[in-house]
């Protein structure tokens, strides 16, 4: 059994499925997806529906997933489309009202962070950034979902995050997972591959820290 982490799928169904084949993902493995399944790409809703049906996949909340949850209550309003990324909205239109309600219910269950163990090491998984211990709930939410980790930030345990495309920290092409002390950023910008040269989908196997790219 192996433990894998991906992030920021942003509707990229094709590369997600390709990655599962590349890592030979099996029933005995577990995949953590650290947020931002929807928006920017065409198949976010299809991805969400797939992921929530898999017993061995755990999704953490990203800022785009939270925005989807908040927007769903406006779906039936006359200006409802204004709340959504157009491609995400198109995906929602294929669902019945009950399926949308079930999706919203699923989104309310997503954890903001998780600590997982693999290969004898504990890892703190979060979409954007760990929060300081003295942060209020509101401030912590801002850190977990929206903040950008600075290259000067230090953490006292290994942190795996997405949210900030690694192009923010490095000019290397193709983009690769960025490691800085205890911080590992795995968002290699699959959603931006048409705009950012070298964008790709990354997957990290925590047991041995092996990196995979498609
Ligand atoms: Mn994000």
Short mmCIF file of C-alpha atoms and ligand atoms in Angstrom, two decimals:
data_model
loop_
_atom_site.label_atom_id
_atom_site.label_comp_id
_atom_site.label_asym_id
_atom_site.label_seq_id
_atom_site.Cartn_x
_atom_site.Cartn_y
_atom_site.Cartn_z
CA UNK A 1 0.00 0.00 0.00
CA UNK A 2 1.30 3.45 -0.97
CA UNK A 3 0.16 6.97 -0.08
CA UNK A 4 0.00 9.51 -2.90
CA UNK A 5 -0.73 13.24 -2.97
CA UNK A 6 -1.92 15.44 -5.85
CA UNK A 7 -3.34 18.96 -5.90
CA UNK A 8 -5.01 21.59 -8.07
CA UNK A 9 -6.59 19.29 -10.66
CA UNK A 10 -8.74 22.24 -11.83
CA UNK A 11 -10.92 20.17 -14.12
CA UNK A 12 -8.07 18.33 -15.82
CA UNK A 13 -9.71 14.92 -16.04
CA UNK A 14 -7.41 13.61 -18.80
CA UNK A 15 -4.14 14.15 -16.93
CA UNK A 16 -5.66 12.91 -13.66
CA UNK A 17 -6.62 9.61 -15.29
CA UNK A 18 -3.25 9.42 -17.01
CA UNK A 19 -1.51 9.92 -13.65
CA UNK A 20 -3.52 7.11 -12.01
CA UNK A 21 -2.29 4.81 -14.78
CA UNK A 22 1.30 6.05 -14.46
CA UNK A 23 1.45 5.39 -10.69
CA UNK A 24 -0.45 2.09 -11.15
CA UNK A 25 -2.93 3.29 -8.53
CA UNK A 26 -4.65 0.30 -6.93
CA UNK A 27 -7.40 -0.44 -4.42
CA UNK A 28 -4.83 -0.89 -1.64
CA UNK A 29 -3.30 2.58 -2.21
CA UNK A 30 -4.63 5.88 -0.87
CA UNK A 31 -4.71 9.21 -2.68
CA UNK A 32 -5.03 12.58 -0.95
CA UNK A 33 -6.06 15.46 -3.23
CA UNK A 34 -5.29 18.74 -1.51
CA UNK A 35 -7.92 20.98 -3.00
CA UNK A 36 -8.98 22.91 -6.09
CA UNK A 37 -10.59 20.16 -8.14
CA UNK A 38 -12.88 22.63 -9.95
CA UNK A 39 -12.63 25.79 -12.10
CA UNK A 40 -10.23 26.82 -14.89
CA UNK A 41 -10.62 23.47 -16.71
CA UNK A 42 -13.62 21.69 -18.22
CA UNK A 43 -14.25 18.61 -16.05
CA UNK A 44 -14.22 19.77 -12.43
CA UNK A 45 -17.70 18.51 -11.58
CA UNK A 46 -17.02 15.14 -13.25
CA UNK A 47 -13.82 14.88 -11.19
CA UNK A 48 -15.62 15.76 -7.95
CA UNK A 49 -18.34 13.17 -8.60
CA UNK A 50 -15.70 10.54 -9.36
CA UNK A 51 -13.49 11.33 -6.37
CA UNK A 52 -16.30 11.30 -3.85
CA UNK A 53 -17.27 7.79 -4.94
CA UNK A 54 -13.78 6.37 -4.34
CA UNK A 55 -13.23 4.87 -0.91
CA UNK A 56 -9.47 5.27 -1.19
CA UNK A 57 -9.42 8.95 -2.24
CA UNK A 58 -9.65 11.81 0.26
CA UNK A 59 -10.24 15.36 -0.91
CA UNK A 60 -9.21 18.36 1.19
CA UNK A 61 -10.87 21.75 0.79
CA UNK A 62 -9.36 24.28 -1.62
CA UNK A 63 -10.43 27.88 -2.10
CA UNK A 64 -12.15 27.01 -5.41
CA UNK A 65 -14.03 24.10 -3.81
CA UNK A 66 -15.23 26.41 -1.03
CA UNK A 67 -16.32 29.02 -3.60
CA UNK A 68 -18.26 26.27 -5.40
CA UNK A 69 -19.98 25.31 -2.14
CA UNK A 70 -20.87 28.96 -1.43
CA UNK A 71 -22.09 29.51 -5.00
CA UNK A 72 -24.32 26.43 -5.13
CA UNK A 73 -26.97 28.15 -3.03
CA UNK A 74 -27.30 30.73 -5.83
CA UNK A 75 -27.59 28.17 -8.66
CA UNK A 76 -31.32 28.70 -9.26
CA UNK A 77 -31.24 32.49 -9.02
CA UNK A 78 -31.72 34.57 -12.22
CA UNK A 79 -28.11 35.79 -12.06
CA UNK A 80 -26.88 32.43 -10.75
CA UNK A 81 -24.33 31.98 -13.54
CA UNK A 82 -22.46 35.08 -12.29
CA UNK A 83 -21.33 33.07 -9.27
CA UNK A 84 -19.57 30.31 -11.17
CA UNK A 85 -16.64 29.62 -13.41
CA UNK A 86 -18.44 28.99 -16.77
CA UNK A 87 -16.98 25.49 -17.21
CA UNK A 88 -17.91 24.51 -13.66
CA UNK A 89 -21.42 25.87 -14.21
CA UNK A 90 -21.74 23.84 -17.40
CA UNK A 91 -20.82 20.70 -15.44
CA UNK A 92 -23.44 21.47 -12.79
CA UNK A 93 -26.13 21.78 -15.47
CA UNK A 94 -25.77 18.04 -16.14
CA UNK A 95 -26.76 17.27 -12.54
CA UNK A 96 -30.24 17.04 -11.09
CA UNK A 97 -31.22 19.30 -8.17
CA UNK A 98 -30.78 16.32 -5.86
CA UNK A 99 -27.33 15.52 -7.23
CA UNK A 100 -26.32 19.17 -6.72
CA UNK A 101 -27.59 19.01 -3.13
CA UNK A 102 -25.60 15.81 -2.54
CA UNK A 103 -22.51 17.45 -4.02
CA UNK A 104 -22.94 20.46 -1.72
CA UNK A 105 -23.34 18.11 1.24
CA UNK A 106 -20.11 16.31 0.26
CA UNK A 107 -18.26 19.65 0.01
CA UNK A 108 -19.29 20.53 3.58
CA UNK A 109 -17.48 17.40 4.80
CA UNK A 110 -14.07 18.23 3.28
CA UNK A 111 -11.28 18.69 5.84
CA UNK A 112 -9.26 21.93 5.82
CA UNK A 113 -6.08 20.05 6.74
CA UNK A 114 -4.94 16.54 7.65
CA UNK A 115 -1.89 14.96 9.20
CA UNK A 116 -0.96 11.68 7.51
CA UNK A 117 1.84 9.22 8.17
CA UNK A 118 3.83 7.42 5.49
CA UNK A 119 7.28 5.92 5.40
CA UNK A 120 7.71 6.58 9.12
CA UNK A 121 7.14 10.33 8.71
CA UNK A 122 4.17 12.59 9.57
CA UNK A 123 3.09 15.14 6.96
CA UNK A 124 0.77 18.13 7.35
CA UNK A 125 -1.45 18.39 4.26
CA UNK A 126 -3.20 21.68 3.50
CA UNK A 127 -4.31 23.46 0.32
CA UNK A 128 -2.44 26.73 0.76
CA UNK A 129 -0.53 27.30 4.01
CA UNK A 130 -0.47 26.20 7.67
CA UNK A 131 -1.91 28.74 10.09
CA UNK A 132 -0.06 30.20 13.08
CA UNK A 133 -1.07 28.60 16.37
CA UNK A 134 -2.60 31.87 17.68
CA UNK A 135 -4.73 32.56 14.56
CA UNK A 136 -8.48 33.07 14.98
CA UNK A 137 -10.78 30.67 13.10
CA UNK A 138 -11.34 33.31 10.43
CA UNK A 139 -7.61 33.98 10.05
CA UNK A 140 -6.85 30.25 9.98
CA UNK A 141 -9.32 29.74 7.11
CA UNK A 142 -7.54 32.50 5.18
CA UNK A 143 -4.19 30.75 5.69
CA UNK A 144 -5.45 27.26 4.90
CA UNK A 145 -7.20 28.21 1.66
CA UNK A 146 -5.72 31.44 0.30
CA UNK A 147 -2.29 32.39 1.65
CA UNK A 148 0.93 32.09 -0.31
CA UNK A 149 3.92 30.57 1.44
CA UNK A 150 6.95 32.85 1.25
CA UNK A 151 10.36 31.31 0.51
CA UNK A 152 11.39 32.72 3.92
CA UNK A 153 8.66 30.84 5.85
CA UNK A 154 9.76 27.91 8.02
CA UNK A 155 7.65 25.08 9.42
CA UNK A 156 8.41 22.67 12.25
CA UNK A 157 7.04 19.61 10.44
CA UNK A 158 6.92 18.58 6.77
CA UNK A 159 4.11 20.46 4.96
CA UNK A 160 2.67 19.41 1.59
CA UNK A 161 0.60 22.12 -0.10
CA UNK A 162 -0.66 23.24 -3.51
CA UNK A 163 -2.46 26.45 -4.46
CA UNK A 164 0.63 28.40 -5.54
CA UNK A 165 1.94 27.17 -8.91
CA UNK A 166 5.61 26.28 -8.44
CA UNK A 167 6.39 28.76 -11.23
CA UNK A 168 6.01 31.35 -8.46
CA UNK A 169 9.20 30.03 -6.84
CA UNK A 170 11.26 28.72 -9.74
CA UNK A 171 11.82 29.37 -13.43
CA UNK A 172 12.68 25.76 -14.18
CA UNK A 173 10.88 24.25 -17.19
CA UNK A 174 9.12 21.87 -17.15
CA UNK A 175 7.78 22.86 -13.75
CA UNK A 176 8.70 20.53 -10.93
CA UNK A 177 7.69 20.01 -7.29
CA UNK A 178 9.32 22.76 -5.21
CA UNK A 179 10.95 21.83 -1.91
CA UNK A 180 12.18 24.45 0.53
CA UNK A 181 13.10 23.15 3.99
CA UNK A 182 9.98 21.51 5.40
CA UNK A 183 7.69 22.99 2.72
CA UNK A 184 6.82 21.06 -0.44
CA UNK A 185 4.64 22.69 -3.13
CA UNK A 186 3.18 20.17 -5.57
CA UNK A 187 1.06 22.49 -7.78
CA UNK A 188 2.94 22.31 -11.05
CA UNK A 189 0.25 24.25 -12.89
CA UNK A 190 -1.63 21.64 -14.90
CA UNK A 191 -4.48 24.16 -15.24
CA UNK A 192 -2.14 26.71 -16.76
CA UNK A 193 -0.31 24.43 -19.17
CA UNK A 194 -1.60 26.35 -22.19
CA UNK A 195 -0.55 29.70 -20.70
CA UNK A 196 2.52 28.76 -18.64
CA UNK A 197 5.23 26.85 -20.54
CA UNK A 198 6.07 23.59 -18.82
CA UNK A 199 2.91 23.30 -16.70
CA UNK A 200 2.10 19.72 -15.73
CA UNK A 201 0.33 17.57 -13.15
CA UNK A 202 2.54 16.31 -10.32
CA UNK A 203 2.00 13.44 -7.91
CA UNK A 204 4.12 12.73 -4.84
CA UNK A 205 4.40 9.28 -3.26
CA UNK A 206 4.93 9.97 0.43
CA UNK A 207 6.36 6.54 1.28
CA UNK A 208 9.61 7.30 -0.57
CA UNK A 209 9.10 10.90 -1.79
CA UNK A 210 9.16 9.77 -5.42
CA UNK A 211 7.82 12.36 -7.86
CA UNK A 212 5.66 11.59 -10.91
CA UNK A 213 4.68 13.95 -13.72
CA UNK A 214 2.28 13.86 -16.65
MN1 LIG B 1 -6.11 27.42 -4.68
#
